[in-house]
Tab-separated table of C-alpha atoms in Angstrom:
chain	number	residue	atom	x	y	z
A	1	MET	CA	0.000	0.000	0.000
A	2	ASN	CA	1.101	3.554	-0.643
A	3	PRO	CA	1.896	5.981	2.207
A	4	PRO	CA	-0.677	8.672	3.056
A	5	PRO	CA	-0.681	11.728	0.762
A	6	TYR	CA	2.045	14.240	1.515
A	7	ARG	CA	0.810	17.208	3.517
A	8	LYS	CA	2.749	20.364	2.729
A	9	PHE	CA	5.037	21.218	5.609
A	10	GLU	CA	7.349	24.193	5.878
A	11	LEU	CA	10.313	23.769	8.152
A	12	ASN	CA	10.816	26.355	10.877
A	13	LEU	CA	14.516	27.173	10.503
A	14	ASP	CA	14.802	29.771	13.266
A	15	ALA	CA	17.188	27.433	15.082
A	16	LEU	CA	19.755	27.951	12.320
A	17	THR	CA	19.630	31.745	12.302
A	18	LEU	CA	19.333	32.696	15.972
A	19	PRO	CA	22.437	34.528	17.255
A	20	GLN	CA	24.472	32.414	19.614
A	21	ALA	CA	23.857	34.866	22.457
A	22	GLN	CA	20.108	34.249	22.221
A	23	LEU	CA	20.172	30.458	22.234
A	24	ALA	CA	19.808	29.889	25.986
A	25	ALA	CA	16.822	32.217	26.242
A	26	ALA	CA	15.275	30.713	23.102
A	27	LEU	CA	15.672	27.233	24.543
A	28	GLN	CA	13.943	28.257	27.764
A	29	GLN	CA	11.045	29.617	25.704
A	30	ARG	CA	10.762	26.294	23.857
A	31	ILE	CA	10.892	24.351	27.117
A	32	ALA	CA	7.962	26.351	28.466
A	33	HIS	CA	6.003	26.137	25.214
A	34	ARG	CA	6.528	22.379	24.937
A	35	ALA	CA	5.233	21.934	28.493
A	36	GLU	CA	2.105	23.902	27.525
A	37	LEU	CA	1.532	21.744	24.434
A	38	ILE	CA	1.877	18.531	26.438
A	39	ALA	CA	-0.561	19.865	29.036
A	40	GLU	CA	-3.043	20.677	26.265
A	41	ARG	CA	-2.754	17.129	24.922
A	42	ASP	CA	-3.328	15.784	28.420
A	43	ILE	CA	-6.616	17.688	28.539
A	44	ARG	CA	-7.613	16.589	25.048
A	45	TYR	CA	-6.529	12.945	25.119
A	46	GLY	CA	-6.269	12.168	28.832
A	47	VAL	CA	-3.475	12.534	31.346
A	48	ASP	CA	-2.998	8.747	31.428
A	49	ARG	CA	-2.614	8.499	27.648
A	50	VAL	CA	0.319	6.744	25.980
A	51	ARG	CA	3.171	9.238	25.615
A	52	VAL	CA	4.490	9.437	22.052
A	53	THR	CA	8.011	10.623	21.228
A	54	SER	CA	10.411	10.673	18.312
A	55	TYR	CA	13.908	11.863	17.499
A	56	MET	CA	16.218	12.637	14.609
A	57	GLU	CA	18.750	9.900	13.925
A	58	ASN	CA	22.180	11.376	14.587
A	59	ILE	CA	23.247	11.000	10.948
A	60	GLY	CA	20.300	13.190	9.952
A	61	TRP	CA	21.603	16.356	11.583
A	62	PRO	CA	24.825	16.993	9.590
A	63	GLU	CA	23.052	17.225	6.243
A	64	LEU	CA	20.103	19.174	7.639
A	65	PHE	CA	22.296	21.716	9.447
A	66	GLY	CA	25.192	21.604	6.996
A	67	PHE	CA	28.073	20.551	9.243
A	68	ASP	CA	30.762	17.864	9.396
A	69	MET	CA	30.142	15.363	12.201
A	70	ASN	CA	33.889	15.240	12.864
A	71	ARG	CA	33.791	18.883	13.894
A	72	PHE	CA	30.780	18.220	16.119
A	73	LEU	CA	32.675	15.433	17.891
A	74	ALA	CA	35.913	17.416	18.341
A	75	ASP	CA	35.013	21.109	18.812
A	76	ALA	CA	33.402	21.726	22.207
A	77	ASP	CA	32.207	25.233	21.367
A	78	PHE	CA	30.577	24.053	18.149
A	79	SER	CA	29.115	20.915	19.736
A	80	LEU	CA	27.466	22.779	22.586
A	81	GLU	CA	26.006	25.450	20.304
A	82	THR	CA	24.808	22.880	17.786
A	83	GLN	CA	23.110	20.772	20.454
A	84	LEU	CA	21.151	23.825	21.567
A	85	ARG	CA	20.140	24.533	17.980
A	86	GLN	CA	19.048	20.919	17.547
A	87	LYS	CA	16.839	21.133	20.634
A	88	ILE	CA	15.263	24.363	19.415
A	89	PHE	CA	14.717	22.927	15.942
A	90	TRP	CA	13.055	19.820	17.345
A	91	ALA	CA	10.783	21.874	19.589
A	92	ASP	CA	9.804	24.043	16.618
A	93	ASN	CA	9.171	21.221	14.153
A	94	SER	CA	7.934	18.145	16.022
A	95	SER	CA	4.559	17.407	17.579
A	96	ASP	CA	5.780	14.687	19.920
A	97	ASP	CA	5.705	14.480	23.712
A	98	SER	CA	9.463	14.517	24.299
A	99	VAL	CA	10.446	16.863	27.098
A	100	ILE	CA	12.951	19.512	26.034
A	101	THR	CA	15.699	19.902	28.639
A	102	PRO	CA	18.555	22.400	29.151
A	103	ASP	CA	21.319	19.818	29.060
A	104	VAL	CA	24.064	18.945	26.603
A	105	GLN	CA	26.398	15.972	26.524
A	106	ALA	CA	30.099	15.766	25.884
A	107	SER	CA	30.566	13.152	23.163
A	108	THR	CA	33.287	11.981	20.824
A	109	GLY	CA	30.963	9.422	19.250
A	110	MET	CA	28.370	6.832	20.183
A	111	TYR	CA	30.980	4.080	20.381
A	112	PHE	CA	33.627	5.862	22.445
A	113	ASP	CA	33.500	3.009	24.974
A	114	MET	CA	34.900	0.528	22.459
A	115	THR	CA	38.070	2.607	22.154
A	116	LEU	CA	38.853	1.649	25.762
A	117	PHE	CA	39.851	-1.743	24.347
A	118	GLY	CA	41.975	-0.581	21.443
A	119	GLU	CA	39.238	-0.192	18.821
A	120	ARG	CA	39.907	2.624	16.351
A	121	ILE	CA	36.937	4.439	14.863
A	122	ARG	CA	36.635	7.047	12.152
A	123	HIS	CA	33.509	8.938	11.142
A	124	THR	CA	32.317	10.072	7.749
A	125	ARG	CA	31.177	13.654	7.321
A	126	GLU	CA	27.596	12.474	7.847
A	127	GLY	CA	28.534	10.684	11.070
A	128	VAL	CA	28.650	7.052	9.960
A	129	PRO	CA	31.189	5.232	12.203
A	130	LEU	CA	33.881	3.224	10.429
A	131	PHE	CA	35.524	0.545	12.594
A	132	LEU	CA	39.113	-0.433	11.829
A	133	PRO	CA	40.110	-4.100	12.284
A	134	HIS	CA	41.053	-4.992	15.842
A	135	LEU	CA	43.948	-7.260	16.848
A	136	ILE	CA	41.663	-9.924	18.279
A	137	ALA	CA	39.882	-10.267	14.932
A	138	ALA	CA	42.886	-12.375	13.880
A	139	ASN	CA	43.958	-13.727	17.274
A	140	PRO	CA	41.360	-14.364	20.015
A	141	ASP	CA	43.667	-13.715	22.949
A	142	PRO	CA	42.291	-11.664	25.875
A	143	ALA	CA	45.863	-10.645	26.742
A	144	LEU	CA	45.903	-8.492	23.597
A	145	ILE	CA	43.522	-6.086	25.352
A	146	ALA	CA	45.385	-4.196	28.044
A	147	PRO	CA	43.565	-2.661	31.036
A	148	PHE	CA	42.478	0.829	30.038
A	149	ASP	CA	43.708	4.090	31.529
A	150	PHE	CA	40.646	6.277	32.134
A	151	GLN	CA	42.619	9.439	31.436
A	152	ALA	CA	44.691	8.256	28.500
A	153	THR	CA	43.190	5.328	26.561
A	154	GLY	CA	41.397	5.696	23.261
A	155	GLU	CA	38.960	8.597	23.083
A	156	MET	CA	39.208	9.387	26.795
A	157	PRO	CA	41.704	12.306	26.626
A	158	ALA	CA	39.615	14.031	23.953
A	159	LEU	CA	36.348	13.242	25.746
A	160	ILE	CA	37.524	14.568	29.107
A	161	ALA	CA	38.939	17.732	27.509
A	162	LEU	CA	35.669	18.238	25.629
A	163	TYR	CA	33.696	17.850	28.847
A	164	HIS	CA	35.784	20.382	30.771
A	165	ARG	CA	35.609	22.906	27.939
A	166	MET	CA	31.816	22.537	27.752
A	167	LEU	CA	31.583	23.061	31.504
A	168	ASP	CA	33.556	26.287	31.145
A	169	LEU	CA	31.306	27.440	28.302
A	170	ALA	CA	28.130	26.626	30.221
A	171	HIS	CA	29.373	28.897	33.002
A	172	SER	CA	30.980	31.713	31.020
A	173	GLU	CA	28.794	31.928	27.910
A	174	TYR	CA	25.449	30.650	29.212
A	175	ASN	CA	25.497	31.885	32.819
A	176	GLY	CA	25.082	28.429	34.271
A	177	ALA	CA	21.728	27.891	32.524
A	178	LEU	CA	22.881	24.588	31.000
A	179	THR	CA	23.808	21.214	32.462
A	180	VAL	CA	26.717	19.363	30.862
A	181	THR	CA	26.657	15.580	31.176
A	182	PHE	CA	29.424	13.022	30.818
A	183	PRO	CA	28.513	9.757	29.087
A	184	ASN	CA	28.113	6.462	30.876
A	185	PHE	CA	29.609	3.203	29.688
A	186	HIS	CA	26.389	1.282	29.031
A	187	ARG	CA	27.621	-0.876	26.146
A	188	GLY	CA	26.996	-4.549	26.763
A	189	PRO	CA	29.838	-7.097	26.678
A	190	LEU	CA	28.353	-8.987	23.737
A	191	ASP	CA	28.287	-5.901	21.500
A	192	ILE	CA	31.928	-5.221	22.247
A	193	LEU	CA	33.103	-8.763	21.643
A	194	VAL	CA	31.245	-9.220	18.350
A	195	GLN	CA	32.504	-5.856	17.070
A	196	LEU	CA	36.144	-6.475	17.984
A	197	ARG	CA	36.333	-10.174	17.158
A	198	GLY	CA	33.918	-10.206	14.210
A	199	TYR	CA	30.646	-12.133	14.061
A	200	GLU	CA	32.059	-15.226	12.348
A	201	GLY	CA	35.002	-15.326	14.734
A	202	PHE	CA	32.700	-15.005	17.720
A	203	LEU	CA	30.532	-17.908	16.545
A	204	ALA	CA	33.578	-20.090	15.915
A	205	ASP	CA	34.900	-19.270	19.383
A	206	THR	CA	31.667	-20.370	21.080
A	207	VAL	CA	32.310	-23.860	19.674
A	208	GLU	CA	36.097	-24.089	19.565
A	209	ARG	CA	37.176	-22.061	22.598
A	210	PRO	CA	34.178	-21.281	24.865
A	211	ALA	CA	36.429	-20.468	27.828
A	212	VAL	CA	37.977	-17.638	25.785
A	213	VAL	CA	34.514	-16.238	25.067
A	214	ASP	CA	33.768	-16.292	28.783
A	215	ALA	CA	37.061	-14.523	29.501
A	216	PHE	CA	36.414	-11.767	26.977
A	217	LEU	CA	32.877	-11.168	28.199
A	218	ALA	CA	33.979	-11.049	31.840
A	219	GLN	CA	36.801	-8.671	30.908
A	220	PHE	CA	34.349	-6.260	29.271
A	221	ALA	CA	31.829	-6.530	32.128
A	222	ASP	CA	34.506	-5.744	34.702
A	223	ALA	CA	35.678	-2.803	32.574
A	224	ARG	CA	32.195	-1.315	32.907
A	225	LEU	CA	32.606	-1.330	36.681
A	226	ARG	CA	36.073	0.257	36.508
A	227	PHE	CA	34.736	2.948	34.195
A	228	ALA	CA	31.774	3.668	36.484
A	229	ARG	CA	34.114	4.136	39.443
A	230	GLU	CA	36.501	6.376	37.497
A	231	ARG	CA	33.580	8.396	36.117
A	232	ALA	CA	32.222	8.940	39.617
A	233	HIS	CA	35.643	10.166	40.724
A	234	LEU	CA	35.910	12.540	37.743
A	235	LEU	CA	32.489	14.022	38.445
A	236	GLY	CA	32.954	14.198	42.208
A	237	LEU	CA	30.108	11.783	42.882
A	238	PRO	CA	29.931	9.877	46.170
A	239	GLY	CA	29.677	6.469	44.493
A	240	LEU	CA	28.120	4.468	41.720
A	241	PRO	CA	24.613	5.256	40.470
A	242	PRO	CA	21.866	3.297	42.256
A	243	ALA	CA	21.056	1.404	39.044
A	244	THR	CA	22.543	0.816	35.622
A	245	PHE	CA	21.624	0.049	31.999
A	246	VAL	CA	22.847	-2.402	29.355
A	247	ALA	CA	22.744	-1.928	25.567
A	248	ASP	CA	23.503	-5.069	23.539
A	249	ASP	CA	22.170	-4.976	19.982
A	250	TRP	CA	23.615	-8.426	19.227
A	251	VAL	CA	20.960	-9.935	21.471
A	252	ASN	CA	19.137	-10.615	18.228
A	253	VAL	CA	17.678	-14.029	17.396
A	254	PRO	CA	18.614	-15.850	15.144
A	255	PHE	CA	22.062	-14.191	14.971
A	256	LEU	CA	22.353	-15.216	18.613
A	257	SER	CA	20.518	-18.425	19.431
A	258	PRO	CA	18.628	-18.866	22.715
A	259	ALA	CA	21.138	-21.588	23.655
A	260	LEU	CA	24.079	-19.213	23.160
A	261	PHE	CA	22.303	-16.527	25.145
A	262	ARG	CA	21.788	-18.880	28.082
A	263	ARG	CA	25.324	-20.292	27.928
A	264	PHE	CA	27.334	-17.106	27.442
A	265	VAL	CA	25.284	-13.945	27.840
A	266	ALA	CA	23.008	-14.596	30.804
A	267	PRO	CA	25.979	-15.420	33.098
A	268	VAL	CA	27.834	-12.236	32.206
A	269	TYR	CA	24.649	-10.225	32.717
A	270	ARG	CA	24.434	-11.638	36.221
A	271	ARG	CA	28.058	-10.581	36.670
A	272	ILE	CA	27.135	-7.001	35.745
A	273	VAL	CA	24.401	-7.034	38.391
A	274	ALA	CA	26.868	-8.361	40.978
A	275	ASN	CA	29.374	-5.659	39.999
A	276	GLU	CA	27.243	-2.572	39.469
A	277	GLY	CA	23.953	-3.253	41.200
A	278	PRO	CA	20.436	-3.401	39.755
A	279	VAL	CA	20.095	-3.265	35.980
A	280	THR	CA	16.808	-1.451	35.417
A	281	GLY	CA	17.032	-0.864	31.669
A	282	PHE	CA	18.047	-2.905	28.648
A	283	HIS	CA	18.249	-2.012	24.958
A	284	THR	CA	18.491	-4.066	21.840
A	285	CYS	CA	17.198	-3.168	18.404
A	286	GLY	CA	17.038	-6.905	17.731
A	287	HIS	CA	14.517	-9.721	17.917
A	288	PHE	CA	14.596	-11.023	21.496
A	289	GLU	CA	11.250	-12.732	22.010
A	290	LEU	CA	12.720	-16.222	22.486
A	291	VAL	CA	15.086	-15.062	25.239
A	292	VAL	CA	12.968	-12.405	26.922
A	293	ASN	CA	12.232	-14.436	30.056
A	294	ASP	CA	15.890	-15.463	30.356
A	295	LEU	CA	16.764	-11.777	30.050
A	296	LEU	CA	14.317	-10.773	32.772
A	297	ALA	CA	15.620	-13.553	34.997
A	298	ALA	CA	19.170	-12.201	34.611
A	299	PHE	CA	17.937	-8.635	35.218
A	300	PRO	CA	15.153	-9.106	37.799
A	301	ASP	CA	14.957	-5.362	38.590
A	302	ILE	CA	13.766	-4.346	35.126
A	303	ARG	CA	10.327	-2.777	35.365
A	304	ARG	CA	10.284	-1.221	31.900
A	305	LEU	CA	11.392	-3.116	28.812
A	306	GLU	CA	12.333	-1.550	25.488
A	307	VAL	CA	10.520	-3.352	22.669
A	308	SER	CA	11.852	-2.590	19.201
A	309	GLY	CA	9.768	-2.579	16.060
A	310	TRP	CA	11.284	-5.900	14.988
A	311	ASN	CA	9.521	-7.800	17.754
A	312	ASP	CA	6.027	-9.278	17.935
A	313	LEU	CA	4.383	-7.000	20.493
A	314	THR	CA	1.284	-9.138	20.996
A	315	TRP	CA	3.366	-12.266	21.594
A	316	LEU	CA	5.567	-10.465	24.124
A	317	ASP	CA	2.473	-9.121	25.846
A	318	ARG	CA	1.318	-12.696	26.411
A	319	VAL	CA	4.560	-13.969	27.939
A	320	VAL	CA	5.939	-10.993	29.901
A	321	PRO	CA	4.376	-10.203	33.304
A	322	HIS	CA	2.047	-7.210	33.073
A	323	GLU	CA	3.847	-5.322	35.817
A	324	VAL	CA	6.738	-4.832	33.365
A	325	GLY	CA	6.030	-1.756	31.254
A	326	PHE	CA	6.794	-1.657	27.532
A	327	ASP	CA	8.634	1.221	25.873
A	328	VAL	CA	7.587	0.375	22.339
A	329	SER	CA	9.410	1.626	19.235
A	330	VAL	CA	8.213	1.444	15.658
A	331	ILE	CA	10.652	1.351	12.750
A	332	ASN	CA	11.008	4.481	10.653
A	333	THR	CA	9.786	2.871	7.441
A	334	LEU	CA	6.345	2.444	9.019
A	335	VAL	CA	6.292	6.103	10.032
A	336	LEU	CA	7.755	7.559	6.838
A	337	ALA	CA	6.507	5.159	4.157
A	338	GLY	CA	3.797	2.981	5.685
A	339	SER	CA	0.176	3.244	4.570
A	340	ARG	CA	-2.443	4.697	6.884
A	341	GLU	CA	-3.923	1.208	7.226
A	342	GLU	CA	-0.558	-0.237	8.318
A	343	GLN	CA	-0.026	2.589	10.782
A	344	GLU	CA	-3.494	2.270	12.281
A	345	TYR	CA	-3.124	-1.498	12.610
A	346	LYS	CA	0.099	-1.094	14.598
A	347	LEU	CA	-1.258	1.707	16.760
A	348	ARG	CA	-4.397	-0.252	17.616
A	349	GLU	CA	-2.215	-3.207	18.619
A	350	ILE	CA	-0.299	-0.889	20.955
A	351	ALA	CA	-3.568	0.522	22.287
A	352	LEU	CA	-4.779	-2.958	23.224
A	353	VAL	CA	-1.575	-3.661	25.140
A	354	SER	CA	-1.804	-0.314	26.931
A	355	ARG	CA	-5.137	-1.306	28.485
A	356	HIS	CA	-3.379	-3.543	31.001
A	357	ARG	CA	0.297	-2.524	30.850
A	358	ALA	CA	2.198	0.762	31.150
A	359	VAL	CA	3.260	1.696	27.604
A	360	THR	CA	5.116	4.461	25.809
A	361	LEU	CA	5.687	4.762	22.065
A	362	CYS	CA	8.701	6.069	20.147
A	363	ALA	CA	8.733	6.693	16.408
A	364	GLN	CA	12.428	6.012	16.173
A	365	ALA	CA	15.322	7.232	14.054
A	366	MET	CA	14.008	9.859	11.664
A	367	VAL	CA	16.155	10.264	8.543
A	368	LYS	CA	15.652	12.168	5.304
A	369	MET	CA	13.080	10.665	2.979
A	370	GLU	CA	13.245	12.654	-0.289
A	371	SER	CA	13.480	15.862	1.745
A	372	TYR	CA	13.448	16.900	5.393
A	373	GLU	CA	10.151	18.665	4.783
A	374	ARG	CA	8.603	15.347	3.769
A	375	THR	CA	10.256	13.543	6.662
A	376	LEU	CA	8.903	15.953	9.268
A	377	SER	CA	5.502	16.119	7.576
A	378	ARG	CA	5.050	12.348	7.616
A	379	MET	CA	6.465	12.051	11.111
A	380	ASN	CA	4.051	14.638	12.495
A	381	ALA	CA	1.102	13.076	10.683
A	382	PHE	CA	1.968	9.755	12.336
A	383	LEU	CA	2.422	11.410	15.740
A	384	GLU	CA	-0.953	13.128	15.484
A	385	LEU	CA	-2.595	9.823	14.557
A	386	ALA	CA	-0.849	8.162	17.508
A	387	HIS	CA	-1.984	10.870	19.933
A	388	ARG	CA	-5.558	10.269	18.839
A	389	LEU	CA	-5.552	6.461	18.757
A	390	LEU	CA	-3.522	6.046	21.952
A	391	GLY	CA	-5.404	8.598	24.011
A	392	SER	CA	-7.363	7.432	27.033
A	393	ARG	CA	-10.469	9.433	26.151
A	394	GLY	CA	-13.041	9.097	23.410
A	395	ALA	CA	-14.104	6.282	21.113
A	396	ASN	CA	-10.611	5.834	19.680
A	397	GLY	CA	-8.879	5.809	23.033
A	398	SER	CA	-7.163	2.844	24.619
A	399	GLY	CA	-8.697	3.365	28.021
A	400	PRO	CA	-11.962	2.004	29.359
């Protein structure tokens, strides 16, 4: 089926032209206005409605704003200013429920944590990460990965310098109106091992040298703990956070079988809990239905589960206890190219689940489809449909 007809949409480009000195005040205006819009939706659709959010995929911003991602990841002044402009742009052009906040993050790339283990990463102008071959791709020896130095290994010197410069800017240029955050190491051990070793090498190792797989995974899990302690020291925090999060996109059946998950991954997840404390959040973009109960057993403190658009929501709803909330995502092709019938079918499925389970919805990873005007037009049309069909009031609502 064809997507719904294109509704003309004119981008609000004020975020690109505002003088730098006006950005903090402009952001505060957007924060207040967004809160008003959300309150209006609460009145219209019900305060207990399903919240609907979206976001621009990071590779969408360089082309839209006309910058090189390498500059964004290296130049603290430019990164901070650009993040503010992105927040203002999103507030001006999206009709989602995401809360706009006055915070920016120091970042040298989404995969900075892998550089702690000797991985070298380059980025294209658009922001696509390019991973260079790692030593263990040819030789699966854990001794080839030396313990990292928080101040000196991989991206850490650049990341720490970026963070301190952004702190100075937040104070001197923005009068303390902004919060600068330092990234956590939330990457899961499986993601790291498959990236460094290679997928085929990882699979061969599970058969030919399972003890080496265990050693690698334990090494990466323990590195998370070391990083968390060093991060707390850098930020002057009294200790570790009360809970933590794991992101492992290679938890994706059939690329990882349920048997391999139970043999290799579940034990290292329990090690993370023993090291860092309760794991209350988990992310994979993959298909995890056949291991979901093993996952929840390894992470018994999870009360909200991210459910990607690649999973069967109705099936998961049957097998996962209802006290576990679902943070549901739908893939961008449904939002940007799906027919109205396909969109309504998915939204009504989500509405049914929301009758007995806490649910949120994210229209994930917006990228350019023909033009950014068309992308934002189709995204907002989907969001408006979702607000209506997932509201808790009226004939189309999900509530009683």
